[in-house]
mmCIF file with all atom_site columns, C-alpha atoms in Angstrom:
data_model
loop_
_atom_site.group_PDB
_atom_site.id
_atom_site.type_symbol
_atom_site.label_atom_id
_atom_site.label_alt_id
_atom_site.label_comp_id
_atom_site.label_asym_id
_atom_site.label_entity_id
_atom_site.label_seq_id
_atom_site.pdbx_PDB_ins_code
_atom_site.Cartn_x
_atom_site.Cartn_y
_atom_site.Cartn_z
_atom_site.occupancy
_atom_site.B_iso_or_equiv
_atom_site.pdbx_formal_charge
_atom_site.auth_seq_id
_atom_site.auth_comp_id
_atom_site.auth_asym_id
_atom_site.auth_atom_id
_atom_site.pdbx_PDB_model_num
ATOM 1   C CA . UNK A 1 1   ? 2.790   18.174 -32.922 1.00 0.00 ? 198 UNK A CA 1
ATOM 2   C CA . UNK A 1 2   ? 6.098   18.006 -30.625 1.00 0.00 ? 199 UNK A CA 1
ATOM 3   C CA . UNK A 1 3   ? 7.722   15.144 -29.909 1.00 0.00 ? 200 UNK A CA 1
ATOM 4   C CA . UNK A 1 4   ? 6.925   13.417 -26.360 1.00 0.00 ? 201 UNK A CA 1
ATOM 5   C CA . UNK A 1 5   ? 9.216   14.921 -23.969 1.00 0.00 ? 202 UNK A CA 1
ATOM 6   C CA . UNK A 1 6   ? 11.175  12.389 -21.728 1.00 0.00 ? 203 UNK A CA 1
ATOM 7   C CA . UNK A 1 7   ? 13.382  12.331 -18.690 1.00 0.00 ? 204 UNK A CA 1
ATOM 8   C CA . UNK A 1 8   ? 16.521  10.470 -19.191 1.00 0.00 ? 205 UNK A CA 1
ATOM 9   C CA . UNK A 1 9   ? 18.641  9.384  -16.530 1.00 0.00 ? 206 UNK A CA 1
ATOM 10  C CA . UNK A 1 10  ? 22.427  8.141  -17.689 1.00 0.00 ? 207 UNK A CA 1
ATOM 11  C CA . UNK A 1 11  ? 23.795  5.834  -15.258 1.00 0.00 ? 208 UNK A CA 1
ATOM 12  C CA . UNK A 1 12  ? 27.592  5.740  -16.731 1.00 0.00 ? 209 UNK A CA 1
ATOM 13  C CA . UNK A 1 13  ? 28.924  6.041  -20.186 1.00 0.00 ? 210 UNK A CA 1
ATOM 14  C CA . UNK A 1 14  ? 30.195  2.876  -22.215 1.00 0.00 ? 211 UNK A CA 1
ATOM 15  C CA . UNK A 1 15  ? 31.726  3.454  -25.502 1.00 0.00 ? 212 UNK A CA 1
ATOM 16  C CA . UNK A 1 16  ? 30.780  0.022  -26.652 1.00 0.00 ? 213 UNK A CA 1
ATOM 17  C CA . UNK A 1 17  ? 27.290  -0.185 -28.475 1.00 0.00 ? 214 UNK A CA 1
ATOM 18  C CA . UNK A 1 18  ? 24.916  -2.823 -27.499 1.00 0.00 ? 215 UNK A CA 1
ATOM 19  C CA . UNK A 1 19  ? 21.921  -3.605 -28.542 1.00 0.00 ? 216 UNK A CA 1
ATOM 20  C CA . UNK A 1 20  ? 18.551  -2.181 -26.886 1.00 0.00 ? 217 UNK A CA 1
ATOM 21  C CA . UNK A 1 21  ? 17.348  -4.056 -24.017 1.00 0.00 ? 218 UNK A CA 1
ATOM 22  C CA . UNK A 1 22  ? 13.588  -5.064 -23.567 1.00 0.00 ? 219 UNK A CA 1
ATOM 23  C CA . UNK A 1 23  ? 13.588  -4.608 -19.669 1.00 0.00 ? 220 UNK A CA 1
ATOM 24  C CA . UNK A 1 24  ? 11.811  -2.167 -17.992 1.00 0.00 ? 221 UNK A CA 1
ATOM 25  C CA . UNK A 1 25  ? 13.549  0.728  -16.332 1.00 0.00 ? 222 UNK A CA 1
ATOM 26  C CA . UNK A 1 26  ? 11.489  0.118  -13.018 1.00 0.00 ? 223 UNK A CA 1
ATOM 27  C CA . UNK A 1 27  ? 9.877   3.102  -10.846 1.00 0.00 ? 224 UNK A CA 1
ATOM 28  C CA . UNK A 1 28  ? 11.717  6.250  -10.084 1.00 0.00 ? 225 UNK A CA 1
ATOM 29  C CA . UNK A 1 29  ? 11.937  6.650  -6.310  1.00 0.00 ? 226 UNK A CA 1
ATOM 30  C CA . UNK A 1 30  ? 11.003  10.267 -4.731  1.00 0.00 ? 227 UNK A CA 1
ATOM 31  C CA . UNK A 1 31  ? 13.930  11.440 -2.260  1.00 0.00 ? 228 UNK A CA 1
ATOM 32  C CA . UNK A 1 32  ? 11.323  12.299 0.048   1.00 0.00 ? 229 UNK A CA 1
ATOM 33  C CA . UNK A 1 33  ? 13.701  15.298 1.271   1.00 0.00 ? 230 UNK A CA 1
ATOM 34  C CA . UNK A 1 34  ? 10.920  17.533 2.810   1.00 0.00 ? 231 UNK A CA 1
ATOM 35  C CA . UNK A 1 35  ? 9.435   14.633 5.098   1.00 0.00 ? 232 UNK A CA 1
ATOM 36  C CA . UNK A 1 36  ? 12.764  13.442 5.959   1.00 0.00 ? 233 UNK A CA 1
ATOM 37  C CA . UNK A 1 37  ? 13.891  16.992 7.028   1.00 0.00 ? 234 UNK A CA 1
ATOM 38  C CA . UNK A 1 38  ? 10.906  17.534 9.269   1.00 0.00 ? 235 UNK A CA 1
ATOM 39  C CA . UNK A 1 39  ? 11.232  14.261 11.169  1.00 0.00 ? 236 UNK A CA 1
ATOM 40  C CA . UNK A 1 40  ? 15.136  14.758 11.416  1.00 0.00 ? 237 UNK A CA 1
ATOM 41  C CA . UNK A 1 41  ? 14.489  18.244 12.857  1.00 0.00 ? 238 UNK A CA 1
ATOM 42  C CA . UNK A 1 42  ? 11.698  17.285 15.415  1.00 0.00 ? 239 UNK A CA 1
ATOM 43  C CA . UNK A 1 43  ? 13.729  14.330 16.593  1.00 0.00 ? 240 UNK A CA 1
ATOM 44  C CA . UNK A 1 44  ? 17.021  16.131 17.029  1.00 0.00 ? 241 UNK A CA 1
ATOM 45  C CA . UNK A 1 45  ? 14.753  18.910 19.024  1.00 0.00 ? 242 UNK A CA 1
ATOM 46  C CA . UNK A 1 46  ? 12.944  16.264 21.080  1.00 0.00 ? 243 UNK A CA 1
ATOM 47  C CA . UNK A 1 47  ? 16.142  14.452 21.813  1.00 0.00 ? 244 UNK A CA 1
ATOM 48  C CA . UNK A 1 48  ? 18.235  17.432 22.536  1.00 0.00 ? 245 UNK A CA 1
ATOM 49  C CA . UNK A 1 49  ? 16.018  18.817 25.050  1.00 0.00 ? 246 UNK A CA 1
ATOM 50  C CA . UNK A 1 50  ? 15.408  15.312 26.855  1.00 0.00 ? 247 UNK A CA 1
ATOM 51  C CA . UNK A 1 51  ? 19.123  15.088 27.105  1.00 0.00 ? 248 UNK A CA 1
ATOM 52  C CA . UNK A 1 52  ? 19.217  18.652 28.267  1.00 0.00 ? 249 UNK A CA 1
ATOM 53  C CA . UNK A 1 53  ? 16.930  17.700 30.888  1.00 0.00 ? 250 UNK A CA 1
ATOM 54  C CA . UNK A 1 54  ? 18.471  14.581 31.743  1.00 0.00 ? 251 UNK A CA 1
ATOM 55  C CA . UNK A 1 55  ? 21.998  15.896 32.312  1.00 0.00 ? 252 UNK A CA 1
ATOM 56  C CA . UNK A 1 56  ? 20.162  18.841 34.494  1.00 0.00 ? 253 UNK A CA 1
ATOM 57  C CA . UNK A 1 57  ? 18.892  16.030 36.898  1.00 0.00 ? 254 UNK A CA 1
ATOM 58  C CA . UNK A 1 58  ? 22.069  14.416 36.913  1.00 0.00 ? 255 UNK A CA 1
ATOM 59  C CA . UNK A 1 59  ? 23.653  17.706 38.226  1.00 0.00 ? 256 UNK A CA 1
ATOM 60  C CA . UNK A 1 60  ? 21.464  17.879 40.927  1.00 0.00 ? 257 UNK A CA 1
ATOM 61  C CA . UNK A 1 61  ? 18.856  20.535 39.395  1.00 0.00 ? 258 UNK A CA 1
ATOM 62  C CA . UNK A 1 62  ? 14.940  20.081 39.360  1.00 0.00 ? 259 UNK A CA 1
ATOM 63  C CA . UNK A 1 63  ? 13.609  18.169 36.208  1.00 0.00 ? 260 UNK A CA 1
ATOM 64  C CA . UNK A 1 64  ? 11.715  20.516 33.773  1.00 0.00 ? 261 UNK A CA 1
ATOM 65  C CA . UNK A 1 65  ? 8.122   21.198 34.507  1.00 0.00 ? 262 UNK A CA 1
ATOM 66  C CA . UNK A 1 66  ? 6.938   19.674 31.184  1.00 0.00 ? 263 UNK A CA 1
ATOM 67  C CA . UNK A 1 67  ? 8.707   16.265 31.994  1.00 0.00 ? 264 UNK A CA 1
ATOM 68  C CA . UNK A 1 68  ? 7.226   16.546 35.450  1.00 0.00 ? 265 UNK A CA 1
ATOM 69  C CA . UNK A 1 69  ? 3.848   17.064 34.478  1.00 0.00 ? 266 UNK A CA 1
ATOM 70  C CA . UNK A 1 70  ? 3.685   14.400 31.595  1.00 0.00 ? 267 UNK A CA 1
ATOM 71  C CA . UNK A 1 71  ? 5.266   11.767 33.804  1.00 0.00 ? 268 UNK A CA 1
ATOM 72  C CA . UNK A 1 72  ? 2.220   12.562 36.461  1.00 0.00 ? 269 UNK A CA 1
ATOM 73  C CA . UNK A 1 73  ? -0.264  12.528 33.725  1.00 0.00 ? 270 UNK A CA 1
ATOM 74  C CA . UNK A 1 74  ? 0.861   9.025  32.355  1.00 0.00 ? 271 UNK A CA 1
ATOM 75  C CA . UNK A 1 75  ? 0.864   7.600  35.876  1.00 0.00 ? 272 UNK A CA 1
ATOM 76  C CA . UNK A 1 76  ? -2.441  9.022  36.661  1.00 0.00 ? 273 UNK A CA 1
ATOM 77  C CA . UNK A 1 77  ? -4.425  8.549  33.517  1.00 0.00 ? 274 UNK A CA 1
ATOM 78  C CA . UNK A 1 78  ? -5.907  5.086  32.857  1.00 0.00 ? 275 UNK A CA 1
ATOM 79  C CA . UNK A 1 79  ? -5.431  3.461  29.329  1.00 0.00 ? 276 UNK A CA 1
ATOM 80  C CA . UNK A 1 80  ? -8.965  3.901  28.091  1.00 0.00 ? 277 UNK A CA 1
ATOM 81  C CA . UNK A 1 81  ? -8.790  7.697  28.839  1.00 0.00 ? 278 UNK A CA 1
ATOM 82  C CA . UNK A 1 82  ? -9.841  10.043 25.742  1.00 0.00 ? 279 UNK A CA 1
ATOM 83  C CA . UNK A 1 83  ? -6.429  11.806 25.440  1.00 0.00 ? 280 UNK A CA 1
ATOM 84  C CA . UNK A 1 84  ? -4.450  8.753  25.588  1.00 0.00 ? 281 UNK A CA 1
ATOM 85  C CA . UNK A 1 85  ? -6.051  7.026  22.828  1.00 0.00 ? 282 UNK A CA 1
ATOM 86  C CA . UNK A 1 86  ? -6.327  10.128 20.712  1.00 0.00 ? 283 UNK A CA 1
ATOM 87  C CA . UNK A 1 87  ? -2.607  10.434 21.337  1.00 0.00 ? 284 UNK A CA 1
ATOM 88  C CA . UNK A 1 88  ? -2.120  6.835  20.396  1.00 0.00 ? 285 UNK A CA 1
ATOM 89  C CA . UNK A 1 89  ? -4.058  7.209  17.131  1.00 0.00 ? 286 UNK A CA 1
ATOM 90  C CA . UNK A 1 90  ? -1.946  10.341 16.270  1.00 0.00 ? 287 UNK A CA 1
ATOM 91  C CA . UNK A 1 91  ? 1.266   8.557  16.800  1.00 0.00 ? 288 UNK A CA 1
ATOM 92  C CA . UNK A 1 92  ? 0.029   5.384  14.899  1.00 0.00 ? 289 UNK A CA 1
ATOM 93  C CA . UNK A 1 93  ? -1.512  7.449  12.038  1.00 0.00 ? 290 UNK A CA 1
ATOM 94  C CA . UNK A 1 94  ? 2.142   9.224  11.811  1.00 0.00 ? 291 UNK A CA 1
ATOM 95  C CA . UNK A 1 95  ? 3.881   6.145  11.965  1.00 0.00 ? 292 UNK A CA 1
ATOM 96  C CA . UNK A 1 96  ? 1.999   4.327  9.172   1.00 0.00 ? 293 UNK A CA 1
ATOM 97  C CA . UNK A 1 97  ? 2.548   7.525  7.047   1.00 0.00 ? 294 UNK A CA 1
ATOM 98  C CA . UNK A 1 98  ? 6.164   7.455  7.459   1.00 0.00 ? 295 UNK A CA 1
ATOM 99  C CA . UNK A 1 99  ? 6.349   3.532  6.669   1.00 0.00 ? 296 UNK A CA 1
ATOM 100 C CA . UNK A 1 100 ? 4.040   4.435  3.562   1.00 0.00 ? 297 UNK A CA 1
ATOM 101 C CA . UNK A 1 101 ? 6.624   7.282  2.487   1.00 0.00 ? 298 UNK A CA 1
ATOM 102 C CA . UNK A 1 102 ? 9.493   4.546  3.230   1.00 0.00 ? 299 UNK A CA 1
ATOM 103 C CA . UNK A 1 103 ? 8.075   1.636  1.126   1.00 0.00 ? 300 UNK A CA 1
ATOM 104 C CA . UNK A 1 104 ? 6.503   3.625  -1.829  1.00 0.00 ? 301 UNK A CA 1
ATOM 105 C CA . UNK A 1 105 ? 8.335   4.826  -4.647  1.00 0.00 ? 302 UNK A CA 1
ATOM 106 C CA . UNK A 1 106 ? 6.441   7.943  -5.183  1.00 0.00 ? 303 UNK A CA 1
ATOM 107 C CA . UNK A 1 107 ? 6.874   10.180 -8.554  1.00 0.00 ? 304 UNK A CA 1
ATOM 108 C CA . UNK A 1 108 ? 3.547   9.184  -9.672  1.00 0.00 ? 305 UNK A CA 1
ATOM 109 C CA . UNK A 1 109 ? 3.689   11.891 -12.541 1.00 0.00 ? 306 UNK A CA 1
ATOM 110 C CA . UNK A 1 110 ? 6.394   9.639  -14.188 1.00 0.00 ? 307 UNK A CA 1
ATOM 111 C CA . UNK A 1 111 ? 5.622   6.593  -16.011 1.00 0.00 ? 308 UNK A CA 1
ATOM 112 C CA . UNK A 1 112 ? 8.750   4.340  -16.347 1.00 0.00 ? 309 UNK A CA 1
ATOM 113 C CA . UNK A 1 113 ? 9.741   3.134  -19.901 1.00 0.00 ? 310 UNK A CA 1
ATOM 114 C CA . UNK A 1 114 ? 11.564  0.120  -21.529 1.00 0.00 ? 311 UNK A CA 1
ATOM 115 C CA . UNK A 1 115 ? 15.503  0.544  -21.230 1.00 0.00 ? 312 UNK A CA 1
ATOM 116 C CA . UNK A 1 116 ? 17.282  1.483  -24.337 1.00 0.00 ? 313 UNK A CA 1
ATOM 117 C CA . UNK A 1 117 ? 20.439  0.449  -22.826 1.00 0.00 ? 314 UNK A CA 1
ATOM 118 C CA . UNK A 1 118 ? 21.327  -1.194 -19.754 1.00 0.00 ? 315 UNK A CA 1
ATOM 119 C CA . UNK A 1 119 ? 22.950  1.807  -18.351 1.00 0.00 ? 316 UNK A CA 1
ATOM 120 C CA . UNK A 1 120 ? 20.129  4.116  -19.090 1.00 0.00 ? 317 UNK A CA 1
ATOM 121 C CA . UNK A 1 121 ? 16.771  4.562  -17.360 1.00 0.00 ? 318 UNK A CA 1
ATOM 122 C CA . UNK A 1 122 ? 13.974  6.561  -19.049 1.00 0.00 ? 319 UNK A CA 1
ATOM 123 C CA . UNK A 1 123 ? 10.568  7.644  -17.698 1.00 0.00 ? 320 UNK A CA 1
ATOM 124 C CA . UNK A 1 124 ? 7.714   9.530  -19.324 1.00 0.00 ? 321 UNK A CA 1
ATOM 125 C CA . UNK A 1 125 ? 5.781   12.181 -17.808 1.00 0.00 ? 322 UNK A CA 1
ATOM 126 C CA . UNK A 1 126 ? 2.252   11.207 -17.423 1.00 0.00 ? 323 UNK A CA 1
ATOM 127 C CA . UNK A 1 127 ? 0.755   14.813 -18.304 1.00 0.00 ? 324 UNK A CA 1
ATOM 128 C CA . UNK A 1 128 ? 2.659   14.307 -21.806 1.00 0.00 ? 325 UNK A CA 1
ATOM 129 C CA . UNK A 1 129 ? 1.409   10.912 -22.265 1.00 0.00 ? 326 UNK A CA 1
ATOM 130 C CA . UNK A 1 130 ? -2.373  12.214 -21.815 1.00 0.00 ? 327 UNK A CA 1
ATOM 131 C CA . UNK A 1 131 ? -1.731  15.074 -24.200 1.00 0.00 ? 328 UNK A CA 1
ATOM 132 C CA . UNK A 1 132 ? -0.643  12.854 -26.569 1.00 0.00 ? 329 UNK A CA 1
ATOM 133 C CA . UNK A 1 133 ? -3.441  10.304 -26.377 1.00 0.00 ? 330 UNK A CA 1
ATOM 134 C CA . UNK A 1 134 ? -5.431  13.289 -26.501 1.00 0.00 ? 331 UNK A CA 1
ATOM 135 C CA . UNK A 1 135 ? -4.199  14.728 -29.842 1.00 0.00 ? 332 UNK A CA 1
ATOM 136 C CA . UNK A 1 136 ? -4.395  11.158 -31.411 1.00 0.00 ? 333 UNK A CA 1
ATOM 137 C CA . UNK A 1 137 ? -7.855  10.750 -30.557 1.00 0.00 ? 334 UNK A CA 1
ATOM 138 C CA . UNK A 1 138 ? -8.914  14.440 -31.725 1.00 0.00 ? 335 UNK A CA 1
ATOM 139 C CA . UNK A 1 139 ? -7.581  13.226 -34.979 1.00 0.00 ? 336 UNK A CA 1
ATOM 140 C CA . UNK A 1 140 ? -10.313 10.842 -35.525 1.00 0.00 ? 337 UNK A CA 1
ATOM 141 C CA . UNK A 1 141 ? -13.116 11.573 -37.929 1.00 0.00 ? 338 UNK A CA 1
ATOM 142 C CA . UNK A 1 142 ? -16.368 12.368 -35.666 1.00 0.00 ? 339 UNK A CA 1
ATOM 143 C CA . UNK A 1 143 ? -14.510 12.884 -32.415 1.00 0.00 ? 340 UNK A CA 1
ATOM 144 C CA . UNK A 1 144 ? -15.842 16.411 -30.752 1.00 0.00 ? 341 UNK A CA 1
ATOM 145 C CA . UNK A 1 145 ? -14.083 16.281 -27.187 1.00 0.00 ? 342 UNK A CA 1
ATOM 146 C CA . UNK A 1 146 ? -11.663 14.015 -25.302 1.00 0.00 ? 343 UNK A CA 1
ATOM 147 C CA . UNK A 1 147 ? -10.944 13.265 -21.762 1.00 0.00 ? 344 UNK A CA 1
ATOM 148 C CA . UNK A 1 148 ? -7.899  11.074 -21.076 1.00 0.00 ? 345 UNK A CA 1
ATOM 149 C CA . UNK A 1 149 ? -6.987  9.807  -17.510 1.00 0.00 ? 346 UNK A CA 1
ATOM 150 C CA . UNK A 1 150 ? -3.893  8.164  -17.525 1.00 0.00 ? 347 UNK A CA 1
ATOM 151 C CA . UNK A 1 151 ? -2.989  5.337  -14.860 1.00 0.00 ? 348 UNK A CA 1
ATOM 152 C CA . UNK A 1 152 ? 0.173   3.082  -14.459 1.00 0.00 ? 349 UNK A CA 1
ATOM 153 C CA . UNK A 1 153 ? -2.185  0.358  -15.271 1.00 0.00 ? 350 UNK A CA 1
ATOM 154 C CA . UNK A 1 154 ? -4.912  1.732  -17.242 1.00 0.00 ? 351 UNK A CA 1
ATOM 155 C CA . UNK A 1 155 ? -5.524  4.648  -19.974 1.00 0.00 ? 352 UNK A CA 1
ATOM 156 C CA . UNK A 1 156 ? -9.182  5.567  -19.617 1.00 0.00 ? 353 UNK A CA 1
ATOM 157 C CA . UNK A 1 157 ? -10.306 7.669  -22.522 1.00 0.00 ? 354 UNK A CA 1
ATOM 158 C CA . UNK A 1 158 ? -13.749 9.148  -22.812 1.00 0.00 ? 355 UNK A CA 1
ATOM 159 C CA . UNK A 1 159 ? -14.913 10.607 -26.034 1.00 0.00 ? 356 UNK A CA 1
ATOM 160 C CA . UNK A 1 160 ? -18.000 12.513 -27.265 1.00 0.00 ? 357 UNK A CA 1
ATOM 161 C CA . UNK A 1 161 ? -18.825 12.294 -31.130 1.00 0.00 ? 358 UNK A CA 1
ATOM 162 C CA . UNK A 1 162 ? -21.281 14.095 -32.800 1.00 0.00 ? 359 UNK A CA 1
ATOM 163 C CA . UNK A 1 163 ? -21.647 12.461 -35.852 1.00 0.00 ? 360 UNK A CA 1
ATOM 164 C CA . UNK A 1 164 ? -20.571 8.796  -37.558 1.00 0.00 ? 361 UNK A CA 1
ATOM 165 C CA . UNK A 1 165 ? -21.871 5.721  -35.844 1.00 0.00 ? 362 UNK A CA 1
ATOM 166 C CA . UNK A 1 166 ? -20.590 5.157  -32.359 1.00 0.00 ? 363 UNK A CA 1
ATOM 167 C CA . UNK A 1 167 ? -18.919 1.542  -33.144 1.00 0.00 ? 364 UNK A CA 1
ATOM 168 C CA . UNK A 1 168 ? -17.069 2.989  -36.046 1.00 0.00 ? 365 UNK A CA 1
ATOM 169 C CA . UNK A 1 169 ? -15.648 5.712  -33.947 1.00 0.00 ? 366 UNK A CA 1
ATOM 170 C CA . UNK A 1 170 ? -14.685 3.337  -31.094 1.00 0.00 ? 367 UNK A CA 1
ATOM 171 C CA . UNK A 1 171 ? -12.978 0.816  -33.532 1.00 0.00 ? 368 UNK A CA 1
ATOM 172 C CA . UNK A 1 172 ? -10.889 3.929  -34.944 1.00 0.00 ? 369 UNK A CA 1
ATOM 173 C CA . UNK A 1 173 ? -9.852  5.014  -31.368 1.00 0.00 ? 370 UNK A CA 1
ATOM 174 C CA . UNK A 1 174 ? -8.927  1.412  -30.527 1.00 0.00 ? 371 UNK A CA 1
ATOM 175 C CA . UNK A 1 175 ? -6.701  1.210  -33.293 1.00 0.00 ? 372 UNK A CA 1
ATOM 176 C CA . UNK A 1 176 ? -5.399  4.532  -33.299 1.00 0.00 ? 373 UNK A CA 1
ATOM 177 C CA . UNK A 1 177 ? -4.848  4.533  -29.387 1.00 0.00 ? 374 UNK A CA 1
ATOM 178 C CA . UNK A 1 178 ? -3.343  1.189  -28.972 1.00 0.00 ? 375 UNK A CA 1
ATOM 179 C CA . UNK A 1 179 ? -0.607  2.162  -31.893 1.00 0.00 ? 376 UNK A CA 1
ATOM 180 C CA . UNK A 1 180 ? -0.088  5.470  -29.683 1.00 0.00 ? 377 UNK A CA 1
ATOM 181 C CA . UNK A 1 181 ? 0.232   3.492  -26.260 1.00 0.00 ? 378 UNK A CA 1
ATOM 182 C CA . UNK A 1 182 ? 2.741   0.831  -28.225 1.00 0.00 ? 379 UNK A CA 1
ATOM 183 C CA . UNK A 1 183 ? 4.742   3.889  -29.523 1.00 0.00 ? 380 UNK A CA 1
ATOM 184 C CA . UNK A 1 184 ? 5.244   5.427  -25.777 1.00 0.00 ? 381 UNK A CA 1
ATOM 185 C CA . UNK A 1 185 ? 7.705   2.657  -25.213 1.00 0.00 ? 382 UNK A CA 1
ATOM 186 C CA . UNK A 1 186 ? 6.473   2.129  -21.586 1.00 0.00 ? 383 UNK A CA 1
ATOM 187 C CA . UNK A 1 187 ? 7.995   -0.576 -19.599 1.00 0.00 ? 384 UNK A CA 1
ATOM 188 C CA . UNK A 1 188 ? 4.298   -1.641 -18.687 1.00 0.00 ? 385 UNK A CA 1
ATOM 189 C CA . UNK A 1 189 ? 1.915   -0.291 -21.268 1.00 0.00 ? 386 UNK A CA 1
ATOM 190 C CA . UNK A 1 190 ? -1.479  0.319  -19.468 1.00 0.00 ? 387 UNK A CA 1
ATOM 191 C CA . UNK A 1 191 ? -4.845  -1.380 -20.681 1.00 0.00 ? 388 UNK A CA 1
ATOM 192 C CA . UNK A 1 192 ? -6.750  0.776  -22.929 1.00 0.00 ? 389 UNK A CA 1
ATOM 193 C CA . UNK A 1 193 ? -10.397 1.698  -22.128 1.00 0.00 ? 390 UNK A CA 1
ATOM 194 C CA . UNK A 1 194 ? -12.337 3.743  -24.585 1.00 0.00 ? 391 UNK A CA 1
ATOM 195 C CA . UNK A 1 195 ? -16.144 5.066  -23.809 1.00 0.00 ? 392 UNK A CA 1
ATOM 196 C CA . UNK A 1 196 ? -17.754 6.852  -26.697 1.00 0.00 ? 393 UNK A CA 1
ATOM 197 C CA . UNK A 1 197 ? -20.926 8.833  -25.968 1.00 0.00 ? 394 UNK A CA 1
ATOM 198 C CA . UNK A 1 198 ? -23.148 11.435 -27.717 1.00 0.00 ? 395 UNK A CA 1
ATOM 199 C CA . UNK A 1 199 ? -23.120 14.980 -26.699 1.00 0.00 ? 396 UNK A CA 1
ATOM 200 C CA . UNK A 1 200 ? -26.035 15.646 -24.051 1.00 0.00 ? 397 UNK A CA 1
ATOM 201 C CA . UNK A 1 201 ? -29.251 17.433 -25.166 1.00 0.00 ? 398 UNK A CA 1
ATOM 202 C CA . UNK A 1 202 ? -29.197 21.002 -24.640 1.00 0.00 ? 399 UNK A CA 1
ATOM 203 C CA . UNK A 1 203 ? -32.303 22.326 -22.619 1.00 0.00 ? 400 UNK A CA 1
#
């Protein structure tokens, strides 16, 4: 089995060796380039169109038809109108989505690790951690199949055992997987949850 793949980000080089730090790397933040680009393009297009129309009005030209129609609709429609409420709900939903993107790290596929050096940040891919735990569980005698779900705070392992006592299999799994999680070097090791069942009867 190959060694777990890790993502390493070096902040700067320091020739002076220092002992490993026990602090966590902290979660990696997503750049969110696509949402930021879409919002920037839409704001730029809307602001440019509005400024052009205002400049045209200042130059004694009539305002664009869409702005006259929008102003008339906003003046005539009551606040409890269906279209007004729908537009407000859509605008609020988009605003909440943008706020959520701004205040959440993203990159849920990366699990932050302990910092081996103050100037180094490391993360382990979630699918690699799942594969490692699955391989360790499959090495236990009596295990027929394994399904692992890795979250930031919890590792849920569901095992089907076709022989041996279920309590013995669960005890072996607890010992092996606890050691495997400790060996991942995560900044916040997830809690381990193991479920062992028998295979369902055919027919």
